[in-house]
Coordinates of C-alpha atoms and ligand atoms in Angstrom, one line a residue:
M23 CA 0.0 0.0 0.0
K24 CA 1.2 3.5 -0.8
R25 CA 2.7 5.3 2.3
W26 CA 0.4 8.2 3.2
N27 CA 3.0 10.5 4.7
G28 CA 6.2 9.8 2.8
W29 CA 7.5 8.1 -0.3
G30 CA 6.6 4.8 -1.8
D31 CA 5.2 1.4 -0.8
E32 CA 4.7 0.9 3.0
S33 CA 6.3 -2.5 2.9
V34 CA 9.7 -1.1 1.6
K35 CA 11.9 0.0 4.4
Q36 CA 15.5 1.2 4.0
K37 CA 17.8 1.0 6.9
V38 CA 20.3 3.8 7.4
P39 CA 23.6 2.0 7.8
E40 CA 25.6 2.6 11.1
G41 CA 28.5 4.2 9.0
A42 CA 26.0 6.6 7.5
R43 CA 24.6 7.7 10.9
A44 CA 28.1 8.5 12.1
M45 CA 28.9 10.3 8.9
L46 CA 25.8 12.5 9.1
E47 CA 26.3 13.3 12.8
D48 CA 29.8 14.4 11.9
L49 CA 28.7 16.5 8.8
V50 CA 25.6 18.2 10.0
G51 CA 25.2 17.3 13.7
S52 CA 22.9 15.2 15.9
P53 CA 19.3 15.3 14.8
A54 CA 16.4 16.4 17.0
L55 CA 14.1 13.5 17.7
Q56 CA 11.2 13.6 15.1
Q57 CA 7.7 12.3 15.6
S58 CA 5.2 11.9 12.9
I59 CA 1.5 12.7 13.4
P60 CA -0.7 9.6 13.0
R61 CA -3.1 9.4 10.1
E62 CA -6.2 9.4 12.3
K63 CA -5.1 12.7 13.8
M64 CA -4.4 14.2 10.4
I65 CA -7.8 13.1 9.1
E66 CA -9.4 15.0 12.1
K67 CA -7.9 18.2 10.6
V68 CA -9.8 17.8 7.3
P69 CA -12.7 20.3 7.4
E70 CA -16.2 19.7 6.2
S71 CA -16.4 19.7 2.4
R72 CA -18.0 22.8 0.9
L73 CA -19.3 20.7 -2.0
G74 CA -22.9 19.6 -2.2
Q75 CA -22.5 16.9 -4.9
E76 CA -21.3 13.4 -4.2
S77 CA -21.6 10.6 -6.8
S78 CA -20.0 7.3 -7.8
V79 CA -17.1 9.3 -9.3
I80 CA -16.9 12.2 -6.7
S81 CA -15.7 11.3 -3.2
K82 CA -15.9 13.6 -0.2
D83 CA -14.2 11.0 2.1
A84 CA -11.7 12.8 4.4
G85 CA -8.9 10.3 3.9
T86 CA -9.2 10.5 0.2
R87 CA -9.1 14.3 0.3
L88 CA -6.1 14.2 2.6
D89 CA -4.3 11.9 0.1
H90 CA -4.9 14.4 -2.7
A91 CA -3.9 17.5 -0.8
H92 CA -0.2 17.4 -1.4
G93 CA 2.7 16.1 -3.5
Q94 CA 6.3 15.3 -2.5
S95 CA 7.9 18.7 -2.0
L96 CA 9.7 19.5 1.2
P97 CA 6.9 21.8 2.4
D98 CA 4.5 18.9 1.6
W99 CA 6.5 16.6 3.8
V100 CA 6.6 19.1 6.7
G101 CA 2.8 19.4 6.3
M102 CA 2.2 15.6 6.3
R103 CA 4.7 14.7 8.9
C104 CA 4.1 17.5 11.4
G105 CA 0.4 17.9 10.8
T106 CA 0.6 21.5 9.5
L107 CA -1.1 20.7 6.2
S108 CA -4.1 23.1 6.3
R109 CA -5.7 23.2 2.9
F110 CA -7.5 20.2 1.4
P111 CA -9.6 19.7 -1.7
D112 CA -13.3 19.6 -1.0
A113 CA -13.7 16.4 -3.0
V114 CA -11.8 14.1 -5.4
A115 CA -13.3 13.0 -8.7
F116 CA -12.3 9.6 -10.2
P117 CA -13.7 9.6 -13.8
E118 CA -13.5 6.3 -15.5
S119 CA -13.9 7.5 -19.1
E120 CA -13.1 10.6 -21.1
A121 CA -16.9 11.3 -21.3
M122 CA -17.2 11.1 -17.5
L123 CA -14.3 13.4 -17.2
E124 CA -15.9 16.0 -19.5
D125 CA -19.1 15.7 -17.4
V126 CA -17.0 16.4 -14.2
L127 CA -15.4 19.4 -15.9
S128 CA -18.7 20.8 -17.0
L129 CA -20.1 20.4 -13.5
A130 CA -16.9 22.1 -12.1
D131 CA -17.4 25.0 -14.6
K132 CA -21.1 25.4 -13.7
E133 CA -20.4 25.4 -9.9
K134 CA -17.3 27.6 -10.4
M135 CA -15.0 25.1 -8.7
T136 CA -11.3 25.3 -8.8
V137 CA -9.9 22.1 -10.4
I138 CA -6.5 20.6 -9.6
P139 CA -5.6 17.7 -12.0
Y140 CA -3.9 14.9 -10.1
G141 CA -1.7 12.3 -11.7
G142 CA 0.6 10.3 -9.4
G143 CA 1.0 13.0 -6.8
T144 CA 4.9 12.9 -7.2
S145 CA 5.4 16.6 -7.9
V146 CA 8.3 18.1 -5.9
V147 CA 7.6 21.8 -6.5
G148 CA 4.2 22.4 -5.1
H149 CA 2.1 21.7 -8.3
L150 CA -0.7 20.2 -6.2
D151 CA -1.0 22.9 -3.5
V152 CA -4.6 23.6 -2.7
P153 CA -5.2 27.4 -3.0
E154 CA -7.1 29.5 -0.5
K155 CA -10.3 30.0 -2.4
D156 CA -13.9 30.9 -1.6
A157 CA -15.0 28.4 -4.3
P158 CA -14.8 24.7 -3.6
V159 CA -11.7 22.9 -4.8
L160 CA -12.0 19.7 -6.7
S161 CA -9.0 17.3 -7.2
L162 CA -9.4 15.5 -10.5
S163 CA -7.7 12.2 -10.3
F164 CA -6.6 10.4 -13.5
E165 CA -6.1 7.1 -11.6
R166 CA -8.9 5.3 -13.6
L167 CA -8.0 6.7 -17.0
N168 CA -5.0 4.3 -17.2
R169 CA -5.6 1.9 -20.0
L170 CA -3.8 1.2 -23.3
I171 CA -6.3 2.5 -25.9
D172 CA -4.6 1.8 -29.1
F173 CA -1.4 0.3 -30.4
E174 CA -0.1 0.9 -34.0
P175 CA 3.1 -1.1 -34.5
E176 CA 3.5 0.2 -38.1
S177 CA 3.8 3.8 -36.9
R178 CA 5.3 2.8 -33.5
L179 CA 2.6 4.7 -31.7
A180 CA 0.8 3.7 -28.5
T181 CA -2.2 5.6 -27.1
F182 CA -2.8 5.5 -23.3
G183 CA -5.2 7.1 -20.9
A184 CA -3.2 10.0 -19.3
G185 CA -3.4 8.4 -15.9
V186 CA -1.3 5.4 -16.7
A187 CA 1.6 5.0 -14.3
G188 CA 5.1 3.9 -15.3
P189 CA 4.9 0.2 -14.5
D190 CA 1.5 -0.4 -16.1
L191 CA 2.6 1.5 -19.3
E192 CA 5.8 -0.4 -19.6
A193 CA 4.1 -3.8 -18.9
A194 CA 1.6 -3.1 -21.7
L195 CA 4.3 -2.3 -24.1
K196 CA 6.7 -5.1 -23.0
A197 CA 3.9 -7.6 -23.7
R198 CA 4.2 -6.5 -27.3
G199 CA 8.0 -6.4 -27.5
Y200 CA 8.1 -2.6 -27.2
T201 CA 9.1 0.0 -24.7
L202 CA 8.8 3.8 -24.1
G203 CA 12.0 3.8 -22.1
H204 CA 10.9 6.7 -19.9
Y205 CA 12.2 6.1 -16.4
P206 CA 12.0 9.0 -14.1
Q207 CA 13.1 8.0 -10.6
S208 CA 9.4 8.5 -9.6
F209 CA 8.5 5.8 -12.2
E210 CA 6.5 3.6 -9.8
Y211 CA 3.8 6.3 -9.3
S212 CA 4.2 9.1 -11.8
T213 CA 1.8 9.1 -14.8
L214 CA 2.0 9.8 -18.5
G215 CA -0.2 12.9 -18.2
G216 CA 2.0 14.2 -15.3
W217 CA 5.2 13.6 -17.4
V218 CA 3.9 15.6 -20.3
V219 CA 2.6 18.6 -18.4
T220 CA 5.8 18.8 -16.3
R221 CA 8.3 18.1 -19.2
S222 CA 9.7 15.2 -17.4
S223 CA 13.0 13.5 -18.1
G224 CA 13.7 9.8 -17.6
Q225 CA 17.0 8.4 -16.4
Q226 CA 17.9 7.1 -19.9
S227 CA 16.7 10.1 -21.8
R228 CA 19.9 10.2 -23.8
Y229 CA 18.8 7.2 -25.8
Y230 CA 15.0 7.1 -25.4
G231 CA 14.4 10.9 -25.4
R232 CA 12.8 13.3 -23.0
I233 CA 9.0 13.3 -22.8
E234 CA 8.8 16.1 -25.3
D235 CA 10.5 13.8 -27.9
L236 CA 8.1 10.9 -26.9
F237 CA 4.8 12.8 -26.8
A238 CA 3.5 12.5 -30.3
G239 CA -0.1 13.8 -29.8
G240 CA -3.3 13.3 -27.9
R241 CA -6.3 15.1 -26.6
A242 CA -6.7 18.0 -24.2
V243 CA -9.9 19.3 -22.6
A244 CA -10.0 22.9 -21.4
P245 CA -12.9 25.1 -20.2
A246 CA -12.6 26.9 -23.6
G247 CA -12.9 23.6 -25.6
V248 CA -11.1 20.5 -26.8
I249 CA -7.8 20.4 -28.6
E250 CA -6.7 17.4 -30.6
F251 CA -3.0 17.1 -31.2
P252 CA -2.6 14.9 -34.3
P253 CA 0.5 12.6 -34.3
F254 CA 2.2 14.0 -37.4
P255 CA 5.7 12.6 -37.8
A256 CA 6.7 16.2 -38.5
S257 CA 4.9 19.4 -39.5
A258 CA 5.7 22.9 -40.6
A259 CA 2.2 24.2 -40.1
G260 CA 3.0 27.1 -37.8
P261 CA 4.0 26.8 -34.1
D262 CA 3.5 23.3 -32.6
L263 CA 0.7 23.4 -30.1
R264 CA 2.0 20.2 -28.4
Q265 CA 4.9 22.4 -27.2
V266 CA 2.4 24.8 -25.6
F267 CA 0.8 22.0 -23.7
L268 CA 4.1 20.3 -22.7
G269 CA 4.9 22.0 -19.3
S270 CA 1.5 23.5 -18.9
E271 CA 1.1 22.1 -15.4
G272 CA -2.6 21.8 -15.5
R273 CA -3.1 25.5 -16.2
L274 CA -4.3 25.0 -19.8
G275 CA -6.8 22.2 -19.1
V276 CA -6.2 18.5 -18.9
L277 CA -4.6 15.9 -21.1
T278 CA -7.0 13.0 -21.3
R279 CA -5.0 10.7 -23.5
A280 CA -1.6 10.7 -25.1
L281 CA 0.0 9.1 -28.1
V282 CA 3.6 8.1 -27.4
R283 CA 6.5 7.1 -29.7
V284 CA 7.5 3.6 -28.7
R285 CA 10.5 1.5 -29.9
R286 CA 11.5 -2.1 -30.0
M287 CA 13.2 -3.3 -26.8
P288 CA 16.9 -2.7 -27.6
E289 CA 19.2 -5.8 -27.9
T290 CA 21.6 -4.2 -25.5
D291 CA 20.7 -2.0 -22.6
D292 CA 23.6 -2.2 -20.2
V293 CA 25.0 0.1 -17.5
Y294 CA 28.7 0.2 -16.5
G295 CA 30.4 1.6 -13.4
V296 CA 33.4 3.9 -13.9
F297 CA 35.6 5.8 -11.4
F298 CA 37.6 8.9 -12.2
P299 CA 40.5 10.2 -10.2
A300 CA 39.2 13.8 -10.0
W301 CA 36.2 15.9 -10.8
D302 CA 37.7 18.2 -13.5
A303 CA 39.0 15.3 -15.6
A304 CA 35.7 13.5 -15.1
V305 CA 33.7 16.5 -16.4
S306 CA 36.0 16.7 -19.5
A307 CA 35.5 13.0 -20.2
V308 CA 31.7 13.4 -19.8
R309 CA 31.7 16.4 -22.1
E310 CA 33.6 14.4 -24.8
L311 CA 31.2 11.5 -24.4
A312 CA 28.2 13.9 -24.6
G313 CA 29.6 15.4 -27.8
S314 CA 30.1 12.0 -29.4
D315 CA 27.6 10.1 -31.5
L316 CA 28.0 7.0 -29.4
P317 CA 24.9 5.0 -28.4
L318 CA 24.8 6.2 -24.8
S319 CA 21.6 5.8 -22.9
M320 CA 22.8 7.7 -19.8
V321 CA 25.9 9.3 -18.3
R322 CA 25.6 10.1 -14.7
L323 CA 28.6 11.6 -13.0
S324 CA 28.7 12.1 -9.2
N325 CA 31.1 14.6 -7.6
E326 CA 33.4 13.6 -4.8
E327 CA 30.9 14.3 -2.1
E328 CA 28.1 12.4 -3.8
T329 CA 30.5 9.4 -4.5
M330 CA 31.5 9.2 -0.9
T331 CA 27.9 9.6 0.4
S332 CA 26.5 7.0 -2.0
L333 CA 29.1 4.5 -1.0
V334 CA 28.4 5.0 2.7
L335 CA 24.6 5.0 2.3
A336 CA 24.8 1.8 0.2
G337 CA 26.0 0.1 3.4
K338 CA 27.6 -2.8 1.6
D339 CA 30.8 -2.6 3.6
K340 CA 32.5 -5.8 2.4
E341 CA 31.9 -5.0 -1.3
I342 CA 32.9 -1.4 -0.9
E343 CA 36.2 -2.4 0.9
L344 CA 37.0 -4.6 -2.0
L345 CA 36.2 -1.9 -4.5
K346 CA 38.3 0.6 -2.5
K347 CA 41.2 -1.8 -2.4
Y348 CA 41.0 -2.3 -6.2
L349 CA 40.8 1.4 -6.9
R350 CA 43.8 2.1 -4.5
I351 CA 45.9 -0.5 -6.3
R352 CA 45.0 1.1 -9.6
G353 CA 46.3 4.4 -8.1
L354 CA 43.0 6.4 -7.4
D355 CA 43.0 8.6 -4.3
E356 CA 40.0 7.9 -2.2
M357 CA 39.3 11.5 -1.3
S358 CA 38.7 12.7 -4.9
W359 CA 37.0 9.7 -6.6
C360 CA 34.1 10.5 -8.8
M361 CA 31.8 7.7 -9.8
M362 CA 30.1 7.6 -13.2
L363 CA 27.4 5.3 -14.4
M364 CA 27.4 5.0 -18.2
G365 CA 24.6 3.3 -20.1
I366 CA 25.0 1.8 -23.6
A367 CA 21.9 0.8 -25.6
G368 CA 21.0 -0.2 -29.1
P369 CA 21.5 -3.1 -31.5
G370 CA 24.2 -5.5 -30.2
K371 CA 27.0 -4.7 -32.7
I372 CA 26.5 -1.0 -32.5
A373 CA 26.4 -1.1 -28.7
S374 CA 29.5 -3.2 -28.5
A375 CA 31.5 -0.9 -30.8
G376 CA 30.1 2.1 -28.9
K377 CA 31.2 0.6 -25.6
K378 CA 34.8 0.2 -27.0
A379 CA 34.9 3.8 -28.2
A380 CA 33.5 5.1 -24.9
K381 CA 36.1 3.2 -23.0
R382 CA 38.9 4.9 -25.1
I383 CA 37.5 8.3 -24.1
I384 CA 37.3 7.2 -20.4
K385 CA 40.9 5.9 -20.5
K386 CA 42.1 9.2 -22.0
Y387 CA 40.9 10.9 -18.8
K388 CA 42.4 8.2 -16.5
G389 CA 39.0 6.8 -15.7
L390 CA 38.8 3.2 -14.5
S391 CA 35.9 0.9 -15.6
V392 CA 34.7 -1.4 -12.8
G393 CA 32.4 -3.3 -15.2
R394 CA 28.8 -4.1 -15.4
A395 CA 28.2 -5.4 -11.9
M396 CA 27.9 -1.9 -10.4
G397 CA 25.6 -0.9 -13.3
E398 CA 23.4 -3.9 -12.8
A399 CA 23.2 -3.2 -9.1
W400 CA 22.1 0.4 -9.9
K401 CA 19.5 -0.9 -12.3
K402 CA 18.0 -3.2 -9.7
S403 CA 17.7 -0.4 -7.1
R404 CA 17.2 2.5 -9.4
F405 CA 13.7 3.4 -8.0
T406 CA 14.5 2.6 -4.3
A407 CA 16.9 5.5 -3.5
P408 CA 14.0 7.9 -2.6
Y409 CA 12.9 5.4 0.1
M410 CA 15.9 6.5 2.1
R411 CA 14.1 9.9 2.5
N412 CA 11.6 8.2 4.8
S413 CA 14.3 6.6 7.0
L414 CA 16.4 9.8 7.2
W415 CA 13.3 11.8 8.1
D416 CA 12.5 9.3 10.9
M417 CA 16.0 9.9 12.2
G418 CA 15.6 13.7 12.1
Y419 CA 17.1 14.7 8.8
A420 CA 15.3 16.4 5.9
V421 CA 16.4 15.7 2.4
D422 CA 15.5 17.6 -0.8
T423 CA 16.9 18.0 -4.3
L424 CA 17.0 20.7 -6.9
E425 CA 18.2 20.8 -10.5
T426 CA 19.1 23.0 -13.4
A427 CA 20.9 22.8 -16.8
V428 CA 23.6 25.0 -18.2
T429 CA 26.0 25.0 -21.2
W430 CA 29.3 23.2 -20.8
E431 CA 31.5 26.2 -20.1
K432 CA 29.3 27.0 -17.0
V433 CA 29.0 23.5 -15.6
G434 CA 32.0 23.5 -13.2
S435 CA 31.4 27.0 -11.9
T436 CA 27.6 26.5 -11.5
V437 CA 28.0 23.3 -9.4
K438 CA 30.4 25.2 -7.1
Q439 CA 28.1 28.2 -6.8
I440 CA 25.0 26.1 -6.1
Q441 CA 26.8 24.0 -3.5
E442 CA 28.4 27.0 -1.8
A443 CA 25.0 28.9 -1.7
I444 CA 23.4 25.9 0.0
R445 CA 26.2 25.4 2.5
Q446 CA 26.1 29.0 3.6
A447 CA 22.3 29.4 3.6
I448 CA 21.6 28.5 7.2
S449 CA 25.1 29.1 8.7
D450 CA 23.8 32.2 10.5
K451 CA 21.6 29.8 12.5
N452 CA 24.7 27.7 13.2
E453 CA 23.3 24.9 11.1
K454 CA 25.2 22.9 8.6
V455 CA 24.0 21.4 5.3
H456 CA 25.4 18.3 3.6
V457 CA 25.3 18.9 -0.1
F458 CA 26.3 16.8 -3.1
T459 CA 25.8 16.8 -6.8
H460 CA 25.7 14.8 -10.0
L461 CA 25.5 15.6 -13.7
S462 CA 22.5 13.5 -14.7
H463 CA 21.5 14.2 -18.3
V464 CA 24.2 15.2 -20.8
Y465 CA 23.8 16.9 -24.1
S466 CA 26.3 18.0 -26.7
S467 CA 25.7 21.6 -25.6
G468 CA 25.7 21.2 -21.9
S469 CA 24.4 19.2 -18.9
S470 CA 21.8 19.1 -16.2
I471 CA 23.0 19.5 -12.6
Y472 CA 21.2 17.7 -9.9
T473 CA 22.0 18.6 -6.3
T474 CA 20.8 16.9 -3.1
Y475 CA 21.0 18.5 0.3
L476 CA 20.4 17.3 3.8
F477 CA 19.9 19.3 6.9
R478 CA 18.6 18.8 10.5
I479 CA 14.9 19.0 11.1
A480 CA 14.2 21.7 13.6
E481 CA 12.2 21.6 16.9
T482 CA 9.2 23.2 15.2
P483 CA 7.7 22.8 11.7
E484 CA 7.9 26.6 11.1
E485 CA 11.6 26.6 11.8
T486 CA 12.2 23.5 9.5
L487 CA 10.3 25.4 6.8
Q488 CA 12.4 28.5 7.4
R489 CA 15.6 26.5 7.0
W490 CA 14.3 24.9 3.8
R491 CA 13.2 28.3 2.4
A492 CA 16.6 29.9 3.1
I493 CA 18.4 27.0 1.3
K494 CA 15.9 26.9 -1.6
T495 CA 16.1 30.7 -2.1
A496 CA 19.9 30.8 -2.0
A497 CA 20.2 27.9 -4.4
S498 CA 17.5 29.3 -6.8
R499 CA 19.3 32.7 -6.9
A500 CA 22.6 31.0 -7.5
I501 CA 21.0 29.1 -10.5
V502 CA 19.6 32.3 -11.9
E503 CA 22.9 34.2 -11.5
A504 CA 24.8 31.4 -13.1
G505 CA 22.4 31.6 -16.2
G506 CA 20.8 28.2 -15.6
T507 CA 17.2 27.2 -16.1
I508 CA 15.2 27.1 -13.0
S509 CA 14.3 23.6 -13.8
H510 CA 15.6 20.9 -16.1
Q511 CA 13.0 18.3 -15.2
H512 CA 10.9 19.0 -12.1
G513 CA 8.9 21.9 -13.5
V514 CA 7.8 25.2 -12.0
G515 CA 4.8 24.7 -9.7
V516 CA 4.8 27.3 -6.9
D517 CA 8.3 26.9 -5.7
H518 CA 10.0 28.0 -9.0
K519 CA 7.5 30.5 -10.1
P520 CA 9.3 33.6 -8.7
Y521 CA 12.3 32.7 -10.9
L522 CA 10.5 32.0 -14.2
E523 CA 10.6 35.6 -15.5
A524 CA 14.4 35.6 -15.4
E525 CA 14.5 33.0 -18.2
K526 CA 11.3 33.8 -20.1
G527 CA 11.4 37.5 -19.9
K528 CA 8.3 39.8 -19.3
P529 CA 6.9 39.2 -22.8
G530 CA 7.3 35.5 -22.4
I531 CA 5.4 35.5 -19.1
E532 CA 2.7 37.7 -20.8
I533 CA 2.3 35.1 -23.6
L534 CA 1.9 32.3 -21.0
R535 CA -0.7 34.4 -19.1
A536 CA -2.6 35.2 -22.4
V537 CA -2.7 31.5 -23.4
S538 CA -3.9 30.5 -19.9
G539 CA -6.6 33.3 -20.1
Q540 CA -7.7 32.0 -23.5
M541 CA -8.0 28.4 -22.5
D542 CA -9.4 29.0 -19.0
P543 CA -11.2 32.3 -18.9
G544 CA -12.4 31.8 -15.4
Q545 CA -8.9 30.9 -14.2
R546 CA -10.1 27.8 -12.4
M547 CA -7.6 25.3 -13.7
N548 CA -4.8 24.8 -11.1
P549 CA -4.5 28.5 -10.3
G550 CA -1.3 29.8 -8.7
K551 CA 1.0 27.4 -10.5
L552 CA 3.4 28.2 -13.3
V553 CA 2.2 31.8 -13.7
D554 CA -0.3 34.0 -11.8
Ligands
FAD1 C1 11.3 10.5 -5.6 C2 11.0 11.4 -6.8 C3 11.8 11.2 -8.0 C4 11.6 12.0 -9.1 N1 12.3 11.8 -10.2 C5 12.1 12.5 -11.3 C6 12.9 12.2 -12.5 O1 13.8 11.4 -12.5 N2 12.6 13.0 -13.6 C7 11.5 13.9 -13.6 O2 11.3 14.5 -14.7 N3 10.8 14.1 -12.5 C8 11.1 13.4 -11.4 N4 10.3 13.7 -10.3 C9 9.2 14.7 -10.3 C10 7.8 14.1 -10.7 O3 7.8 12.7 -10.6 C11 7.5 14.6 -12.1 O4 7.3 15.9 -12.1 C12 6.3 13.8 -12.7 O5 6.2 14.1 -14.1 C13 5.0 14.2 -12.1 O6 4.0 13.3 -12.6 P1 2.7 12.9 -11.7 O7 1.9 12.0 -12.5 O8 3.1 12.4 -10.4 O9 2.0 14.3 -11.6 P2 1.4 15.0 -10.3 O10 2.5 15.2 -9.3 O11 0.2 14.4 -9.9 O12 1.0 16.4 -11.0 C14 2.0 17.3 -11.5 C15 1.4 18.4 -12.3 O13 0.8 17.9 -13.4 C16 -0.6 18.2 -13.5 N5 -1.3 17.0 -14.1 C17 -1.1 15.7 -13.8 N6 -1.8 15.0 -14.7 C18 -2.4 15.8 -15.6 C19 -3.2 15.7 -16.7 N7 -3.5 14.5 -17.2 N8 -3.6 16.8 -17.4 C20 -3.2 18.0 -17.0 N9 -2.5 18.2 -15.9 C21 -2.0 17.1 -15.2 C22 -1.0 18.5 -12.0 O14 -2.1 19.3 -11.9 C23 0.3 19.1 -11.5 O15 0.3 20.5 -11.9 C24 10.5 12.9 -9.1 C25 9.7 13.1 -8.0 C26 9.9 12.3 -6.8 C27 9.1 12.4 -5.7

C-alpha cells in the first residue's frame, strides 16, 4: 500500500547503515528526535467539504481528500509529517472515461469550482498545493484513466489514458515487445499525463528521449474547448501546439489521452560503473562523451561528495572495501574519486562498438571501468533510492533535491556556486548542510546539474520550513545568477514561479498568461501554479 506520509510502498523500508549515521552526525550534527503525526489525527484536521455533490465518481471522504492535498515537495513533507497541512480539496473525482471526465469538468465549470488535475502525486515543486479560495476545490484524479487505448506497430505509436503510471505503461508495451524507455526516478507512481505537463525527463533520456520527444499527440480538454494534437511525424504548419501543452502544469486544461512514440526493446541495454581520479578530468570525459555520437543511454557523474555519500549509504561494507582496495591498487586517491554510471543501448553490434569507443575516451581521462556489476546493481535499485528519505526523516534529517541545466562552459562554476550557496544558507543559524551533486542528463551543448541537500529537522515545523526556504532561495538565486534554467525536469509549480521571469522575460510571461486566459477564462484550472 502507498505510504500516506512519505515516499513509496509501505512494505519497503530502507535501513540507514551505522556508518552513514556516524557520517551525518559528523557532517551536520545530531538530529532532534522527530515524531510523525498519526493518520487518524491528520484526518481529524480535514474540514467539512463545501461541496454539495457526491456521486459514484466524486468522493468527499476525508482520507481521500487528505491523500490528494499534497505532492512530495519538502513543504508537503513538513505538512504531512508535522500535521501542519491546512488546505484540502473539497472532493476528489475519479472519472472512468473521457466522457465522464468531461461531465465532471462541465459540473466544475457550472459550480465555479477550482480544479487541480492529479496524476501520481509525485510533484516536488508544489504543483498540487490547494489554493485558498472561496469556491470549492476539486481534485481531478486520473487514476482510472489508465488503459492502453490503441497500439499501432507500423507507426510505432501507442495511445494511453493519461493516468497510466510507469509500471503499467511499460508492462503493456513489453507484452508487445516494445518500450517507451521513460524512467524518471518516480516511475513507480508518476503518470504519463504528469510527465507531459511537467516536461519530465527519464534516467535514460539520452537514448530514449525526454518526454517532449516521446509525446506524439493526444487530446486535451479545457474550459474553452477540446484540442486534438494529431501525431504527425513532423509538421511545418506554424507553431507546434503540443509544445504549448508540454509543461502547462494543469493551467491550460487536462490531457485526457496521449500518443507516445515507442520503440522495440533494444538488444543491448547495459550500464557500467566507472571511477575517475578527480572531478575536472571526469567532467572533461563526460563532455567528450556527450559530444560524441556513441549509443549512450545515460551518463551520470557524481562529484566527490556524492560518490562518498552514495558508497556510505549503500552500506555494503564488504563489497565497498574490495572496491576501494582495487581502486587504490590502480592508483586512485579515495578523497577525490568521482563515480560515473554509463549506459549503452541499441543493436548488439553498434552497442558493442560504442562501448569500446566510450572506453577509449574514459581511458584518455584516466577513468577506470569497474564493469557491469555496479551498473546492474544500480538498475535493480534505481527506484528505491527515494525510500531513504523516509528513514532519514524518521532519524531527524530532511532531504531535498534541486536541479538546473547549463551550457558546458558553465558546468563547473555552477556546481560550485549552487553547493556554496546551499552550504552557507543557514550558517547564520549555526546549522550545517550536507550537499552533493551529479550531472545526470548530458547533451552536446551542456548538462543538467542535480543537487541533493540534507539538513537537520528543527524543533518546530515553522523553523524547519524557514531552514528549507533559506536554502531553496539561496540555491535558486545561484542558479539564476549562473544563467541556468530554474528547472531541467521538475517543472515550475509554486516553488520555482518567482524565478521563471528571469528566463522567459516579461513578454514570455505575458504570452503564457494570455494562453492561460484564453484556454481557461475563469482561471479555475490549477490557479497559482506556473504563472499568476
Ligand atoms: C522521488 C521522486 C523522484 C523523481 N524523479 C524524477 C525524475 O527522474 N525525472 C523527472 O522528470 N521528474 C522526477 N520527479 C518529479 C515528478 O515525478 C515529475 O514531475 C512527474 O512528471 C509528475 O507526474 P505525476 O503523474 O506524479 O503528476 P502530479 O504530481 O500528480 O502532478 C504534477 C502536475 O501535473 C498536473 N497534471 C497531472 N496529470 C495531468 C493531466 N492528465 N492533465 C493536466 N495536468 C495534469 C497536475 O495538476 C500538476 O500540476 C521525481 C519526484 C519524486 C518524488
